[in-house]
Short mmCIF file of N, CA, C and O in Angstrom, two decimals:
data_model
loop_
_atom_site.label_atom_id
_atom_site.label_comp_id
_atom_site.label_asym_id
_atom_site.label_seq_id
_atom_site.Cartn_x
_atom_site.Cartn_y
_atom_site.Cartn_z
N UNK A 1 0.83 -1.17 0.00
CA UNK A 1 0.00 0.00 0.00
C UNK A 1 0.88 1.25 0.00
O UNK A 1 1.77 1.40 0.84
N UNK A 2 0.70 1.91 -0.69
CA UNK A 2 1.21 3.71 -0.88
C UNK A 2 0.88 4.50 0.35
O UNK A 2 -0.23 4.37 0.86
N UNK A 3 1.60 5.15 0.75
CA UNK A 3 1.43 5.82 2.01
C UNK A 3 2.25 6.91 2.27
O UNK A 3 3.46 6.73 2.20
N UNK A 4 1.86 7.87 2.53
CA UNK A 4 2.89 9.30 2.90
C UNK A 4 4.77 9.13 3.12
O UNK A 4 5.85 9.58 2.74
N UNK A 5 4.19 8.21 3.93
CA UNK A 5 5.58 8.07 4.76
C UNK A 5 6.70 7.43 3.22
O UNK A 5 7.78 7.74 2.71
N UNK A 6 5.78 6.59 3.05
CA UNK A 6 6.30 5.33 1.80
C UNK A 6 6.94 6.70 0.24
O UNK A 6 7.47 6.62 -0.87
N UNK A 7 6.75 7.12 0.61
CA UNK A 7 6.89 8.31 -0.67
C UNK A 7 7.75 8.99 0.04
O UNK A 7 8.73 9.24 -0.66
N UNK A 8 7.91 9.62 1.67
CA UNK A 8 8.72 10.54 1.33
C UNK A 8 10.15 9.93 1.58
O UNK A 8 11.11 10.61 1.22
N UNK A 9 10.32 8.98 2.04
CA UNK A 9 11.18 7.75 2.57
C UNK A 9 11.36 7.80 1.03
O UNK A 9 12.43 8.33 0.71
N UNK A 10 10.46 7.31 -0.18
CA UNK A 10 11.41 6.83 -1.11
C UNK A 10 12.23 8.04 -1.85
O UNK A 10 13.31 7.95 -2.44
N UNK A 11 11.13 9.58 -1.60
CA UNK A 11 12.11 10.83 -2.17
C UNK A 11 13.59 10.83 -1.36
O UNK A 11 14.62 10.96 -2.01
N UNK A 12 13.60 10.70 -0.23
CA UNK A 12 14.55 10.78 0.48
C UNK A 12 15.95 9.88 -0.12
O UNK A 12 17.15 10.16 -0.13
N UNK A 13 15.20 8.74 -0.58
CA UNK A 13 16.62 7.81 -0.92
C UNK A 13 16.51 8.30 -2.32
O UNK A 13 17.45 7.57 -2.67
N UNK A 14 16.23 8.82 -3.28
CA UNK A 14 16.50 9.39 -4.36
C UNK A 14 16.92 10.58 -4.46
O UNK A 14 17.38 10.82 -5.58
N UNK A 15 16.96 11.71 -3.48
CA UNK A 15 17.56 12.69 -3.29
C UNK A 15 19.33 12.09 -3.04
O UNK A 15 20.25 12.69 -3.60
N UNK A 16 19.51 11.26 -2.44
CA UNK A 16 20.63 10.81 -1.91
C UNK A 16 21.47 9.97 -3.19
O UNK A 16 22.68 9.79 -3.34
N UNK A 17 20.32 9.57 -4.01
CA UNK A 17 21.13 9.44 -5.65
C UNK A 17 21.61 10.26 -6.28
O UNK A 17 22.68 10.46 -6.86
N UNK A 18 20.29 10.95 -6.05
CA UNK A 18 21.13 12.33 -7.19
C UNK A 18 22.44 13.08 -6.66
O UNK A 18 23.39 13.39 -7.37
N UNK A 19 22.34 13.29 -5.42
CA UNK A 19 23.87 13.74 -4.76
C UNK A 19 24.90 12.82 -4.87
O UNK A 19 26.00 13.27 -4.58
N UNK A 20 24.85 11.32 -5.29
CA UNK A 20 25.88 10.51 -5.28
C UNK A 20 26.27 10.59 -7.16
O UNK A 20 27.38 10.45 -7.67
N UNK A 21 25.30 10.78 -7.69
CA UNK A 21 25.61 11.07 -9.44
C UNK A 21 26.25 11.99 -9.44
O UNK A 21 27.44 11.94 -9.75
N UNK A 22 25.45 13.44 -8.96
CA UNK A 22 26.45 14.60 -9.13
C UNK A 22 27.45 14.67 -8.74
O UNK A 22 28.02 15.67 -9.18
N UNK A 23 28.10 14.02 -8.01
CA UNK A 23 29.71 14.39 -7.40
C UNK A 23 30.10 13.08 -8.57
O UNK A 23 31.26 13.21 -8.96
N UNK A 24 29.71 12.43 -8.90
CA UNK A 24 30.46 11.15 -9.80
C UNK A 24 30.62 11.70 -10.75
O UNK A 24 31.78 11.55 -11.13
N UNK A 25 29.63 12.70 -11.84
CA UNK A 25 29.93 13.15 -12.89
C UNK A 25 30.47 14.71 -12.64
O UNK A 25 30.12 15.58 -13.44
N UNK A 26 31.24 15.01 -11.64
CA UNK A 26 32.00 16.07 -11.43
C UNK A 26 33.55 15.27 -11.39
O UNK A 26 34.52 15.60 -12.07
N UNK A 27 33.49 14.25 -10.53
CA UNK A 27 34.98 13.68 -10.67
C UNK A 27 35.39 12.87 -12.33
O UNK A 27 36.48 12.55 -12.81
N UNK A 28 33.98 12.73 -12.85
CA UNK A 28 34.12 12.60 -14.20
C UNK A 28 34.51 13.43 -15.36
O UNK A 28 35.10 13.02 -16.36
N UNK A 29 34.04 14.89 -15.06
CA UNK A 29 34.35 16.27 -15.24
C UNK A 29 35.86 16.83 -15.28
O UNK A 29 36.48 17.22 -16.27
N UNK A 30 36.28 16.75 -13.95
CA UNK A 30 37.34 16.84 -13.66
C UNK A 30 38.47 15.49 -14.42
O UNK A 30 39.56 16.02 -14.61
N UNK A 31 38.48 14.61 -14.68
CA UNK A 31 38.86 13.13 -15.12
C UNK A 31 39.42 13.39 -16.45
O UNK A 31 40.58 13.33 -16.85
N UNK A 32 37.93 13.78 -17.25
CA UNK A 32 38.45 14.51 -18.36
C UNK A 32 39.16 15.30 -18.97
O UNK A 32 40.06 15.09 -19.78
N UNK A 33 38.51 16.76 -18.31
CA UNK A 33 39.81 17.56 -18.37
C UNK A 33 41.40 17.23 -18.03
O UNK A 33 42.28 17.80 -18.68
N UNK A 34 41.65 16.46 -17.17
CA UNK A 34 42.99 15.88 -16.61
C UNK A 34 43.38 14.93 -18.05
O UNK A 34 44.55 14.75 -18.40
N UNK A 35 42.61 14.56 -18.54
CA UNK A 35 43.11 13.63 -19.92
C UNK A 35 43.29 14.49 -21.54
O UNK A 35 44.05 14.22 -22.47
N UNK A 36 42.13 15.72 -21.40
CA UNK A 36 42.67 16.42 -22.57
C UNK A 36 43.44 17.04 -22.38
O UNK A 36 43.96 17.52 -23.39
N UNK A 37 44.21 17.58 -20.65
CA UNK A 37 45.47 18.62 -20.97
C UNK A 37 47.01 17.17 -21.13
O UNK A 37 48.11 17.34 -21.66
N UNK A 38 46.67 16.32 -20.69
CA UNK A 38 47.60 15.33 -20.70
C UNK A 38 47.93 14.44 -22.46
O UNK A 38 48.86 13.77 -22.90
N UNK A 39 46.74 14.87 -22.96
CA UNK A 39 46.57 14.67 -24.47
C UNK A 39 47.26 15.90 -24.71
O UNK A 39 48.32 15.57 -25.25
N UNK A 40 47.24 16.83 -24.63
CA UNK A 40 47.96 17.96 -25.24
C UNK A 40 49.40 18.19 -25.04
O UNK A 40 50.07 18.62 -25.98
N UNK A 41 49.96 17.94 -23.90
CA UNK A 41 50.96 17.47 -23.60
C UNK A 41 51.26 16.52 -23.99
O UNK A 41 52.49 16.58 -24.05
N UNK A 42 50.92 15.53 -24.35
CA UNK A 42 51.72 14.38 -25.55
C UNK A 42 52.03 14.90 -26.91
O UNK A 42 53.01 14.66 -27.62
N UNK A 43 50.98 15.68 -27.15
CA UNK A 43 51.07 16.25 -28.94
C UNK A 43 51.75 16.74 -28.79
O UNK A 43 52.75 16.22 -29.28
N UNK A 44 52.05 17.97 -28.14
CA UNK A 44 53.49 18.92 -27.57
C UNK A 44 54.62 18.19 -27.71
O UNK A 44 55.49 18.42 -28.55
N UNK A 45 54.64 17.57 -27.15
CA UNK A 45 55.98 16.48 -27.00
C UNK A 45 56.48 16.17 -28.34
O UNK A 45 57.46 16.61 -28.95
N UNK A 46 55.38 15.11 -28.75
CA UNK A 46 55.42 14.79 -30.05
C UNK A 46 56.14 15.18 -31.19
O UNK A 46 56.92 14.49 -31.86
N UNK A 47 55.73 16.67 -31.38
CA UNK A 47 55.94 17.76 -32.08
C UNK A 47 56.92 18.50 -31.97
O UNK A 47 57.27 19.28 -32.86
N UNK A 48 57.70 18.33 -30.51
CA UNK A 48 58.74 19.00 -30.44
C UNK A 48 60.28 17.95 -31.07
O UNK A 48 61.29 18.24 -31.71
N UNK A 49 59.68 16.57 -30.43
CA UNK A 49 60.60 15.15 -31.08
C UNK A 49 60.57 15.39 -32.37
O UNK A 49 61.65 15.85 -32.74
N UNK A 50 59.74 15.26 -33.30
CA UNK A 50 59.21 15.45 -34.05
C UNK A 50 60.67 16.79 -35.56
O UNK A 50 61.44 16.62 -36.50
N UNK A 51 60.01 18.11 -34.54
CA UNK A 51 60.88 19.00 -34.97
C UNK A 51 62.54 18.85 -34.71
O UNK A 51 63.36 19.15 -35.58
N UNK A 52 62.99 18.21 -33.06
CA UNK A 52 64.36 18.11 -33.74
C UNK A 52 64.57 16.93 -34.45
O UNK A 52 65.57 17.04 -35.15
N UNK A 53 64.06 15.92 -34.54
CA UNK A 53 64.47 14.89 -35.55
C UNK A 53 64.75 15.67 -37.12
O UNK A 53 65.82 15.38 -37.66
N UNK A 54 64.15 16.29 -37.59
CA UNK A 54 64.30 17.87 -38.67
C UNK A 54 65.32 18.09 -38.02
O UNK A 54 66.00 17.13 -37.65
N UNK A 55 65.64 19.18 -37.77
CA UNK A 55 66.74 19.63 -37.54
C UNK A 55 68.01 18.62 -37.74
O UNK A 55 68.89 18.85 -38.58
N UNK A 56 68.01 17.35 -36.80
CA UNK A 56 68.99 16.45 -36.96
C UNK A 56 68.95 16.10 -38.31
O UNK A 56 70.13 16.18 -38.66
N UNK A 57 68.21 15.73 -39.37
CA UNK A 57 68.40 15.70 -40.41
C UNK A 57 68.62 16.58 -41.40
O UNK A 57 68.76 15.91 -42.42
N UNK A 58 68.73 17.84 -41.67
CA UNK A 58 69.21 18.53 -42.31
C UNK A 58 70.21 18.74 -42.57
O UNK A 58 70.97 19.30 -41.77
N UNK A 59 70.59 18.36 -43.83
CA UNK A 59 72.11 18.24 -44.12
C UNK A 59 72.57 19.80 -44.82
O UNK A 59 73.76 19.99 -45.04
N UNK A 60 71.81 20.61 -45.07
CA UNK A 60 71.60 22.00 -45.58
C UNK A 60 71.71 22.93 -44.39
O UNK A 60 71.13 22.68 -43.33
N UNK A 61 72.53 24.11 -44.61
CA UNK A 61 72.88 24.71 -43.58
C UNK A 61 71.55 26.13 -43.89
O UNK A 61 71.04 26.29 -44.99
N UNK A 62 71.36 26.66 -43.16
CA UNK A 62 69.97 27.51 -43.53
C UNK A 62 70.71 29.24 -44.03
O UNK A 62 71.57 30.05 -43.68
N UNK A 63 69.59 29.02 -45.10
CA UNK A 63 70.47 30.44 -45.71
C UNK A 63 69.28 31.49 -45.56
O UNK A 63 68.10 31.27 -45.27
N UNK A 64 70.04 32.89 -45.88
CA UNK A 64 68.22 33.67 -45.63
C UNK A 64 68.33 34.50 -47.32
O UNK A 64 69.10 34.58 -48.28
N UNK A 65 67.30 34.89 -46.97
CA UNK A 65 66.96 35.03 -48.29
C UNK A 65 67.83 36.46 -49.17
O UNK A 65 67.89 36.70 -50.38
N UNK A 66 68.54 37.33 -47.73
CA UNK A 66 69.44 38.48 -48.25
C UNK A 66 70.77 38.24 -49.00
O UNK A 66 71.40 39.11 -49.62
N UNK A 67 71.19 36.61 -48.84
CA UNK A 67 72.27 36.70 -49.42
C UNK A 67 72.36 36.28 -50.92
O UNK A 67 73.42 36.39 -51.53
N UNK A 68 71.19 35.79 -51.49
CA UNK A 68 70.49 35.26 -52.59
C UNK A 68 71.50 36.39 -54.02
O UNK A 68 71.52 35.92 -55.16
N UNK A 69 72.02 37.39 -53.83
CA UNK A 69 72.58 38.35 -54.58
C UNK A 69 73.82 38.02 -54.50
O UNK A 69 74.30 37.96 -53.36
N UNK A 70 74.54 37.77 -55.44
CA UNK A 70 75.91 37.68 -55.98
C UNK A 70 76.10 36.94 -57.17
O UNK A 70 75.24 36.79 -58.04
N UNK A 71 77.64 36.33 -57.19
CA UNK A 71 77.83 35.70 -58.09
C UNK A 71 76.95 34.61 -59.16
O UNK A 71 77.06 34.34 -60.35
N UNK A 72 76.21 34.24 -58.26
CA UNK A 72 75.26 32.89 -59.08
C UNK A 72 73.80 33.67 -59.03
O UNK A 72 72.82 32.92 -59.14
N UNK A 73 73.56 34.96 -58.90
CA UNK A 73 72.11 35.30 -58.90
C UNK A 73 71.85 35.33 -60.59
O UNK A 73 72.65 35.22 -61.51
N UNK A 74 70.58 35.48 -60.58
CA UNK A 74 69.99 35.34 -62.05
C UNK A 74 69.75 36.36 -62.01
O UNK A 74 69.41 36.80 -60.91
N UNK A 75 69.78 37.25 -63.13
CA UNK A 75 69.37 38.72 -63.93
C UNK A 75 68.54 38.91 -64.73
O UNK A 75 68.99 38.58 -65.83
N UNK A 76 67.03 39.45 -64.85
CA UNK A 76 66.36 39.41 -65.57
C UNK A 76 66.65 40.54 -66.55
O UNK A 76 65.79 40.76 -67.41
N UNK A 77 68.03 41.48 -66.53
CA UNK A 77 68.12 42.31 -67.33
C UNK A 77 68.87 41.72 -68.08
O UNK A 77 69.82 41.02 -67.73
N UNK A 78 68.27 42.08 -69.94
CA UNK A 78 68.80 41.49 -70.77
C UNK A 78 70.35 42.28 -70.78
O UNK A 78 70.74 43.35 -70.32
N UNK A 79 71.10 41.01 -71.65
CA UNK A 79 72.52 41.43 -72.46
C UNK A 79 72.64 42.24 -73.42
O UNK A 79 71.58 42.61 -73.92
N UNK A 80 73.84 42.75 -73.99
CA UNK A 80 73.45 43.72 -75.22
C UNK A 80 73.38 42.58 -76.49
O UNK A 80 72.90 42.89 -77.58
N UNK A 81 73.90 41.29 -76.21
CA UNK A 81 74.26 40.56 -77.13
C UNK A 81 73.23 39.60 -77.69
O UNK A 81 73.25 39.00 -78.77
N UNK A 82 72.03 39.58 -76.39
CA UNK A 82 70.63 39.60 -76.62
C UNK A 82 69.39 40.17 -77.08
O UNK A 82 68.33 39.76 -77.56
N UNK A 83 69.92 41.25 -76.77
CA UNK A 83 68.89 42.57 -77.36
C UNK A 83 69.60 43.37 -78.29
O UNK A 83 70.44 44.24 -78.10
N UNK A 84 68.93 42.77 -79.66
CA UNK A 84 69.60 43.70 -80.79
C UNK A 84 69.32 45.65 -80.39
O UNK A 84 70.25 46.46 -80.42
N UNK A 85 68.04 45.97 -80.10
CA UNK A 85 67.81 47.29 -80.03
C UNK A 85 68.48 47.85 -78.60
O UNK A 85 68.16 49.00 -78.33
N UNK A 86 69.45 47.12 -77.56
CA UNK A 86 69.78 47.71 -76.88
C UNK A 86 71.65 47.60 -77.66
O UNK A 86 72.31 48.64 -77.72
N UNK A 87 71.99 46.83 -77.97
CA UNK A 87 73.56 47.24 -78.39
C UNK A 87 73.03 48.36 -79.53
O UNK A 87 73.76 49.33 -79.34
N UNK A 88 72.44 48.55 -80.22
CA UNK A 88 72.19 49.74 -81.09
C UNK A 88 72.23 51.50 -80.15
O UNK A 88 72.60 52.58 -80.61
N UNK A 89 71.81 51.23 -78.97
CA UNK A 89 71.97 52.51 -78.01
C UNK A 89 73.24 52.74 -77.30
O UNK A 89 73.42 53.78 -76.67
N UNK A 90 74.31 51.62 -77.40
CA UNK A 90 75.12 51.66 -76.05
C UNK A 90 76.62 51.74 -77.71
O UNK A 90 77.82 51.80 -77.46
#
């Protein structure tokens, strides 16, 4: 039989669920986050191994792009010996 008591007795032990879920899916909460910054910190890692293994392999010493001018640069200005109408001026 259903009875006052019988109801609030059973709210009572279901109130006491829901307080035992919510702290479970807070340490679940927390659980997670602790695994995606620990995931990110592996990729980090990764990526840094990763980059000096590069480095260790580069057999090319790194040049920048200012010294690109000298002896072996290419000239897009023609020769006179190319351009008939410029040896005609010089």
């Amino acid at each position: 039989m259903i009875s006052e008591d019988n109801i609030k007795k059973r709210i009572s032990v279901l109130d006491a669920d829901i307080q035992k879920v919510s702290i479970q899916l807070q340490e679940l909460d927390k659980q997670k986050q602790d695994a995606v910054a620990l995931m990110n910190a592996l990729n980090g890692a990764k990526q840094q191994c990763i980059s000096f293994l590069k480095d260790l392999n580069d057999d090319e010493p790194e040049t920048s792009d200012s010294g690109d001018v000298g002896n072996n640069a290419d000239s897009n200005i023609p020769t006179q010996k190319d351009n008939p109408v410029l040896s005609g001026l010089i």
